C-alpha positions in Angstrom: -47.5 255.1 -104.3 -49.1 257.7 -102.7 -49.9 261.2 -104.8 -51.0 264.3 -103.2 -53.1 266.6 -106.3 -52.9 269.9 -105.8 -55.3 272.2 -107.4 -54.1 276.1 -108.5 -56.2 278.6 -108.1 -53.1 280.8 -109.5 -51.0 281.8 -106.6 -47.4 282.9 -107.9 -46.5 281.0 -104.7 -47.9 277.5 -105.7 -45.5 275.1 -107.7 -43.4 275.6 -104.0 -46.1 274.3 -102.5 -45.5 271.1 -105.2 -42.1 271.4 -104.6 -42.3 271.0 -100.5 -44.6 268.0 -100.6 -41.7 265.8 -102.8 -39.2 267.8 -100.7 -41.2 265.2 -98.1 -40.8 262.6 -99.9 -44.1 262.1 -101.2 -45.4 262.5 -105.2 -47.6 266.0 -106.3 -49.0 267.1 -109.4 -50.4 270.8 -109.8 -53.6 270.6 -112.1 -55.7 274.0 -112.5 -58.3 273.9 -109.9 -61.6 272.9 -113.0 -59.9 270.7 -112.5 -62.9 267.8 -113.3 -64.9 264.8 -111.3 -62.9 262.1 -113.8 -59.4 263.7 -113.8 -60.0 263.3 -109.3 -61.1 260.9 -108.9 -58.6 258.3 -112.1 -56.0 260.6 -109.8 -57.3 259.0 -106.7 -55.4 261.8 -105.1 -53.4 260.1 -100.8 -54.6 264.5 -100.0 -56.1 267.0 -102.1 -53.9 270.9 -100.4 -55.8 274.0 -102.1 -53.9 276.8 -103.5 -53.8 280.1 -102.9 -54.7 282.6 -105.7 -56.2 286.6 -106.2 -59.9 286.5 -106.3 -62.2 286.8 -104.3 -64.6 284.1 -103.3 -68.0 286.8 -103.7 -67.3 287.9 -106.6 -69.1 286.7 -110.1 -67.9 283.9 -111.8 -65.0 283.2 -108.6 -63.1 279.8 -108.9 -64.4 277.1 -106.3 -63.6 273.5 -105.6 -64.7 270.8 -106.8 -67.7 269.4 -105.5 -65.9 265.7 -105.3 -63.1 267.0 -103.4 -65.2 266.5 -100.4 -67.6 263.6 -101.3 -63.5 261.9 -101.8 -63.2 260.8 -97.8 -59.6 261.8 -98.4 -57.3 264.8 -96.4 -57.9 268.6 -98.0 -55.6 271.5 -97.2 -56.7 274.9 -98.4 -54.2 277.6 -98.6 -55.3 281.5 -98.4 -57.9 281.3 -101.3 -57.8 278.3 -101.1 -59.2 278.6 -96.8 -61.8 280.8 -97.8 -64.1 278.9 -101.0 -63.5 275.3 -98.5 -65.2 278.5 -96.8 -68.0 279.4 -98.1 -68.7 276.4 -100.2 -69.1 274.7 -96.8 -71.8 276.8 -95.4 -69.4 279.5 -94.3 -68.5 282.9 -94.4 -66.0 285.0 -95.9 -65.6 289.3 -95.9 -63.6 291.5 -96.6 -60.6 292.2 -93.8 -60.9 296.2 -92.0 -57.0 295.4 -91.3 -55.0 293.7 -94.9 -52.2 291.6 -93.7 -48.8 291.0 -96.9 -46.3 290.4 -95.1 -44.1 288.3 -92.3 -47.2 288.2 -89.0 -47.4 286.0 -86.2 -49.8 284.1 -84.6 -51.1 281.9 -81.5 -52.0 278.0 -82.4 -54.6 276.6 -80.3 -55.8 273.4 -79.4 -54.7 269.4 -79.9 -55.2 269.2 -83.7 -52.7 267.1 -85.6 -51.4 269.7 -88.0 -49.7 271.9 -85.9 -49.5 270.0 -82.2 -46.7 271.8 -80.4 -45.3 274.2 -83.9 -44.5 276.6 -83.2 -40.9 279.6 -83.1 -40.9 280.4 -79.4 -42.0 279.9 -75.9 -44.8 281.8 -75.3 -46.2 279.1 -78.9 -46.3 281.6 -80.9 -45.2 281.3 -85.2 -43.9 283.2 -87.5 -46.2 283.2 -90.6 -46.2 284.6 -93.8 -49.9 286.3 -95.1 -50.9 287.8 -98.6 -54.8 288.2 -98.3 -56.4 291.2 -97.6 -60.5 289.0 -96.8 -61.6 286.4 -94.7 -63.5 283.8 -92.5 -65.6 285.4 -90.3 -67.6 282.6 -89.8 -66.2 279.3 -89.6 -68.3 276.6 -91.5 -70.3 273.3 -88.7 -68.1 271.1 -87.3 -65.0 273.6 -87.6 -62.4 275.2 -84.5 -60.0 277.3 -84.5 -56.4 276.3 -85.7 -54.8 279.3 -84.9 -55.6 283.4 -84.9 -53.7 286.5 -84.6 -55.4 290.2 -83.4 -56.4 291.1 -87.1 -57.6 287.6 -88.5 -59.2 285.4 -85.3 -59.2 282.6 -87.4 -55.9 282.1 -89.5 -56.6 278.2 -89.3 -59.4 276.1 -89.2 -60.0 272.4 -88.8 -62.8 269.9 -89.5 -60.8 266.5 -87.8 -64.0 264.7 -88.3 -63.6 264.8 -91.8 -59.1 265.7 -92.2 -60.1 269.1 -93.8 -58.1 271.8 -92.4 -57.2 275.0 -93.6 -54.5 277.5 -93.3 -54.8 281.1 -94.3 -50.9 281.1 -94.0 -48.1 280.6 -97.0 -46.9 277.2 -94.6 -44.9 277.1 -98.9 -42.8 280.1 -98.8 -39.0 280.1 -96.7 -41.2 283.0 -94.3 -43.5 281.1 -93.1 -40.1 279.0 -90.6 -42.1 275.8 -89.5 -43.8 275.7 -93.4 -41.9 272.1 -94.6 -43.4 270.5 -90.9 -46.6 272.1 -91.1 -47.4 270.1 -95.0 -45.1 266.4 -93.7 -47.1 266.1 -91.1 -50.3 266.9 -93.0 -49.3 264.3 -96.1 -47.5 262.3 -93.5 -49.7 262.0 -90.3 -53.0 263.1 -91.4 -53.2 261.1 -95.3 -50.7 258.2 -94.6 -48.7 258.8 -97.2 -45.4 257.1 -97.7 -41.7 258.6 -98.9 -41.5 256.8 -101.8 -40.5 259.5 -104.0 -36.9 258.8 -104.1 -34.4 259.0 -107.1 -33.1 255.5 -106.5 -36.7 254.5 -106.1 -37.7 256.8 -108.9 -34.9 256.2 -111.9 -35.6 252.1 -112.0 -39.7 253.7 -112.8 -38.2 255.8 -114.9 -35.8 253.0 -116.9 -38.7 250.4 -117.1 -40.8 253.0 -118.3 -38.5 254.5 -121.2 -37.8 250.9 -122.2 -41.8 250.6 -122.1 -42.7 253.2 -123.8 -39.9 253.1 -127.2 -39.8 249.3 -127.4 -37.0 249.1 -129.6 -36.8 252.0 -131.3 -33.7 254.2 -132.1 -33.8 257.8 -129.9 -33.0 260.9 -130.8 -32.2 263.4 -128.5 -30.4 267.1 -129.4 -27.5 267.2 -126.5 -26.6 270.6 -124.8 -24.9 270.5 -122.8 -26.5 271.9 -119.6 -28.5 270.2 -117.7 -31.6 269.1 -118.6 -30.4 267.6 -121.5 -27.5 266.1 -120.1 -29.4 263.7 -117.7 -31.8 263.0 -120.0 -29.6 261.5 -122.2 -27.8 259.7 -118.5 -31.7 258.9 -118.2 -32.0 258.0 -121.5 -28.9 255.9 -121.8 -29.2 253.6 -118.6 -32.3 252.7 -120.1 -31.7 252.0 -124.0 -27.9 252.0 -124.8 -26.9 252.2 -128.2 -30.9 253.2 -128.8 -30.0 256.7 -128.1 -28.1 258.8 -130.6 -26.9 262.9 -129.6 -26.9 265.3 -131.6 -24.5 267.8 -130.0 -24.3 271.2 -132.0 -21.6 274.0 -131.9 -23.4 276.8 -132.3 -19.5 279.3 -131.5 -21.3 280.5 -128.7 -20.4 278.3 -126.7 -17.8 278.8 -123.0 -14.8 277.8 -122.7 -13.9 274.2 -123.7 -17.7 273.6 -123.8 -18.2 271.5 -126.7 -14.6 268.7 -125.1 -15.7 268.6 -121.9 -18.9 267.2 -123.3 -17.8 264.6 -126.4 -15.1 263.6 -123.3 -17.8 263.3 -120.6 -20.3 261.2 -122.6 -19.0 259.6 -125.3 -15.5 259.2 -123.3 -16.7 258.1 -119.6 -20.9 257.6 -120.3 -20.1 255.9 -123.8 -23.3 257.8 -125.4 -23.1 258.2 -128.8 -23.2 261.6 -129.9 -23.4 263.4 -132.7 -21.2 265.6 -133.1 -21.3 268.7 -134.9 -19.6 272.0 -135.6 -21.7 274.8 -137.5 -20.2 277.8 -135.9 -18.9 279.5 -139.3 -23.3 279.4 -140.1 -24.7 280.5 -137.0 -21.9 283.6 -136.4 -22.7 284.6 -140.5 -26.7 284.5 -140.1 -25.5 286.8 -137.4 -23.8 290.0 -138.7 -25.4 293.1 -138.5 -28.1 292.1 -135.5 -28.4 293.3 -133.0 -31.7 293.3 -132.0 -32.0 290.9 -128.6 -35.6 289.3 -129.9 -33.5 288.8 -133.3 -31.2 287.1 -132.1 -32.5 284.4 -130.1 -34.6 283.9 -133.1 -32.0 283.3 -135.3 -30.0 281.7 -132.9 -33.0 279.0 -132.3 -33.9 278.4 -136.4 -30.3 277.9 -136.8 -30.4 275.2 -135.2 -33.1 273.3 -135.8 -32.1 273.6 -139.6 -28.7 271.9 -138.5 -30.4 269.5 -136.2 -33.4 268.4 -138.8 -29.7 267.6 -141.5 -28.5 265.5 -139.0 -31.7 263.8 -137.4 -32.8 263.2 -141.6 -29.2 260.5 -142.0 -30.7 258.5 -139.0 -33.4 256.7 -140.5 -34.0 254.7 -138.0 -34.7 257.4 -135.4 -38.2 256.6 -134.3 -38.1 258.8 -131.0 -37.2 262.9 -130.2 -36.7 262.7 -126.7 -36.4 266.7 -125.4 -35.3 267.8 -121.4 -39.0 269.6 -121.0 -39.1 269.3 -117.0 -41.8 270.0 -115.0 -42.2 273.9 -114.5 -42.1 273.9 -118.0 -45.3 271.3 -118.6 -47.2 273.7 -115.7 -46.0 277.0 -117.5 -47.3 276.0 -121.1 -50.4 274.5 -119.9 -50.5 278.4 -118.1 -50.5 279.3 -120.3 -53.8 278.5 -121.7 -56.3 280.2 -119.6 -53.4 283.7 -118.4 -52.3 286.1 -120.3 -48.2 287.9 -119.3 -46.3 290.4 -121.0 -43.8 288.8 -123.1 -40.6 289.8 -121.4 -37.3 287.9 -123.7 -38.6 284.6 -125.9 -37.2 280.8 -124.4 -35.4 278.9 -127.0 -36.1 275.2 -126.2 -40.5 276.4 -126.2 -42.5 275.2 -129.3 -39.9 272.1 -130.0 -39.0 271.3 -133.0 -40.8 271.3 -137.4 -43.7 268.1 -138.1 -41.3 266.5 -140.4 -39.6 265.3 -138.5 -42.6 262.4 -137.7 -40.5 262.4 -134.9 -42.7 261.2 -131.5 -42.1 262.8 -128.6 -40.2 261.3 -125.6 -40.1 263.7 -122.3 -38.0 261.8 -120.0 -37.6 264.5 -116.5 -41.0 266.2 -117.7 -42.3 264.5 -113.6 -39.1 267.0 -112.0 -38.9 269.6 -111.3 -35.0 271.0 -111.1 -33.8 270.7 -108.3 -35.0 266.2 -108.7 -33.1 266.9 -112.1 -29.8 267.7 -110.0 -30.0 265.6 -108.5 -31.8 262.6 -110.2 -28.0 263.5 -112.7 -26.1 263.1 -109.3 -28.1 259.6 -108.7 -26.9 258.7 -112.6 -23.2 259.3 -112.1 -22.4 263.0 -113.7 -20.3 265.1 -112.1 -21.4 266.6 -109.3 -19.7 270.1 -111.1 -21.2 269.6 -114.3 -25.1 268.7 -112.5 -25.0 271.5 -110.2 -22.6 274.0 -112.7 -25.8 277.7 -112.8 -28.0 278.4 -116.0 -27.2 278.7 -119.4 -29.1 280.1 -122.0 -29.9 278.6 -124.5 -28.4 280.7 -127.6 -25.0 280.7 -125.9 -22.9 283.8 -125.8 -25.2 285.1 -128.1 -27.5 286.9 -125.5 -24.2 287.7 -123.4 -22.4 289.8 -126.0 -24.2 292.8 -126.9 -25.6 294.3 -129.8 -23.9 291.8 -132.6 -22.0 288.8 -132.2 -19.0 288.6 -133.8 -16.3 285.7 -133.6 -13.9 287.9 -131.8 -16.1 289.2 -128.9 -17.1 285.5 -128.0 -13.4 284.4 -128.1 -12.9 287.3 -125.6 -16.0 286.6 -124.4 -15.1 283.2 -123.5 -11.3 283.6 -121.7 -12.6 286.8 -120.1 -15.6 284.0 -118.2 -13.9 280.8 -117.6 -11.3 283.6 -115.6 -14.9 284.4 -114.0 -15.8 281.4 -112.9 -12.4 279.7 -111.8 -12.0 282.0 -108.9 -15.5 282.3 -107.5 -14.4 278.3 -107.6 -11.3 278.9 -105.3 -12.7 280.9 -102.7 -15.4 278.8 -103.0 -18.5 281.7 -104.0 -19.4 279.9 -106.7 -21.1 277.8 -104.8 -22.6 280.9 -102.8 -24.7 282.0 -106.1 -27.1 280.5 -108.3 -25.5 282.0 -111.4 -22.9 284.1 -112.8 -21.8 285.4 -115.7 -19.2 288.4 -118.1 -20.8 290.2 -120.1 -19.6 291.5 -123.4 -19.9 295.5 -123.8 -19.1 296.8 -127.5 -17.8 300.1 -126.1 -13.4 300.9 -126.0 -12.0 302.9 -122.7 -9.4 304.1 -123.4 -6.6 302.6 -120.2 -3.2 302.9 -119.3 -0.7 299.6 -119.6 3.4 299.9 -118.9 3.9 304.1 -120.0 1.3 303.2 -123.4 -2.4 304.5 -123.9 -4.6 301.6 -124.7 -8.9 301.7 -126.7 -10.3 298.0 -125.6 -13.4 296.7 -125.2 -15.0 296.8 -121.7 -16.8 293.7 -119.7 -18.9 294.1 -116.5 -19.3 291.3 -113.9 -23.0 290.3 -112.6 -23.1 287.8 -110.3 -26.6 286.8 -108.4 -28.4 285.5 -105.4 -31.8 283.4 -105.9 -34.1 281.6 -105.2 -36.2 280.7 -107.5 -35.1 283.1 -110.2 -38.0 285.1 -110.3 -36.5 287.4 -108.9 -32.8 287.8 -107.5 -30.3 290.5 -105.6 -26.6 290.9 -106.4 -24.4 289.0 -105.4 -22.6 291.2 -102.4 -18.7 289.6 -103.7 -15.5 290.6 -100.9 -13.5 293.4 -103.3 -10.6 291.5 -103.3 -12.3 288.6 -104.5 -13.3 291.3 -107.4 -9.2 293.2 -107.7 -9.0 289.6 -107.8 -10.7 288.7 -111.2 -10.1 292.2 -112.2 -6.2 292.3 -112.6 -6.4 288.1 -114.2 -9.0 289.3 -116.6 -7.5 292.0 -117.7 -3.9 290.9 -117.7 -4.4 287.3 -119.1 -7.0 288.2 -122.1 -5.5 291.1 -124.6 -8.4 293.4 -126.0 -10.6 293.9 -122.3 -8.1 296.6 -120.6 -11.6 297.5 -118.0 -13.2 295.4 -116.1 -17.5 296.6 -114.2 -20.3 294.9 -110.8 -23.4 295.3 -112.1 -25.5 296.0 -109.1 -28.4 295.6 -110.4 -31.1 293.7 -109.0 -34.8 291.6 -110.3 -36.6 293.4 -110.8 -36.4 296.1 -111.9 -33.1 294.5 -113.5 -33.8 290.7 -115.3 -29.9 288.3 -115.0 -29.4 288.6 -117.3 -28.6 291.0 -120.5 -30.0 290.4 -122.8 
């Protein structure tokens, strides 16, 4: 199988490069820029992409591409900072630009390079692209020619066709560069000569064979949450090893309406997966009494899940493997966290894993896949599309959608209200148009009037956002008639709620979840 190696210099868009390459049906992996020569040779790439990054090439101890990148004889594409380090390492000159470019820009192509030949957005040959740079290449390395330019960036792209080295100052991986997908596809297919062999049917066959080889005749346990990742992992493992898999499904009392029944019906009933259903709602809710701080609630829920899971796992002495729904972004972020500093906004329930006292080997059948690939895999494995493509649900469940202290009364009200909201979104066609939608329970009461009587009941907030990467998000402009219908149904059908509000905050400054 052909493979594209992406060396990460710290750009916020680097994951997008890997995703765009895979969308072109070519396998790619993302690794730190200081990957060793031995590791690069072992990877045996068909081509290499150097990502963007925040540094300047003339700074002290600036990141550089390993020299082997330019010695392997495979095509190389530098993007933004990747272009600048390619230029300086090969004898060119990079300078601080007098005119910086951040955001939309128009460039014009020149020459007959296979990377940009006949790629344009308008008849005059112009390309709409996304720039994010202050520095720029001032002098080309020997053997290079200009691919594209504009008034503020005379060298917006360069190429040495003989050595198959290419570089772009703009970001083809972002959607704002309209022809970016075509440009990256040309690089991996026409220039690198990669075949379109990264497809889900092909991946399933390889993954099943790899799991069987790895596990042998030993048993596997998996914590099944009902979320997309663990559900697809369960379906893939069932395809590979059948009865050697046992799933543990823990009902913590903070699930969506009828979720436990739906999970059991799908996996135990439809797919024939062995599922150990543990009703631990009372235990979780008792541990949350009096706790109102969001981070404390997350930690308690995570801790109790570990306790319950461990107790159930001890009943299965023949299990030698612990399967987790780790996906590729988790792997990338975990590796990046070793070298990058970031503020903790909120902890994630699945980071850190389970205790070593389980004495189990780790099995991560989805660790090579992005989220959209996981969904595609789930459909290919026979999971219902409505399950695979449903909106994200937080690990702590309704525990972080109930503001303040968690009580069973609040969870029951929230479950009903949320089910109504999702039902109406699906009926109106807006569920697919939004990326995430849910109801939040607010621990405040408001005065209302029903019939001729005064009420003093709870308030809930509706939240719906549109986003591509969940790093930023816009609130969804749902039709007023839809909001009115949802509000009317919740107030009339959920006894105890008399007011519904709509959250119109974006991310940033807000987060998508309220806690």
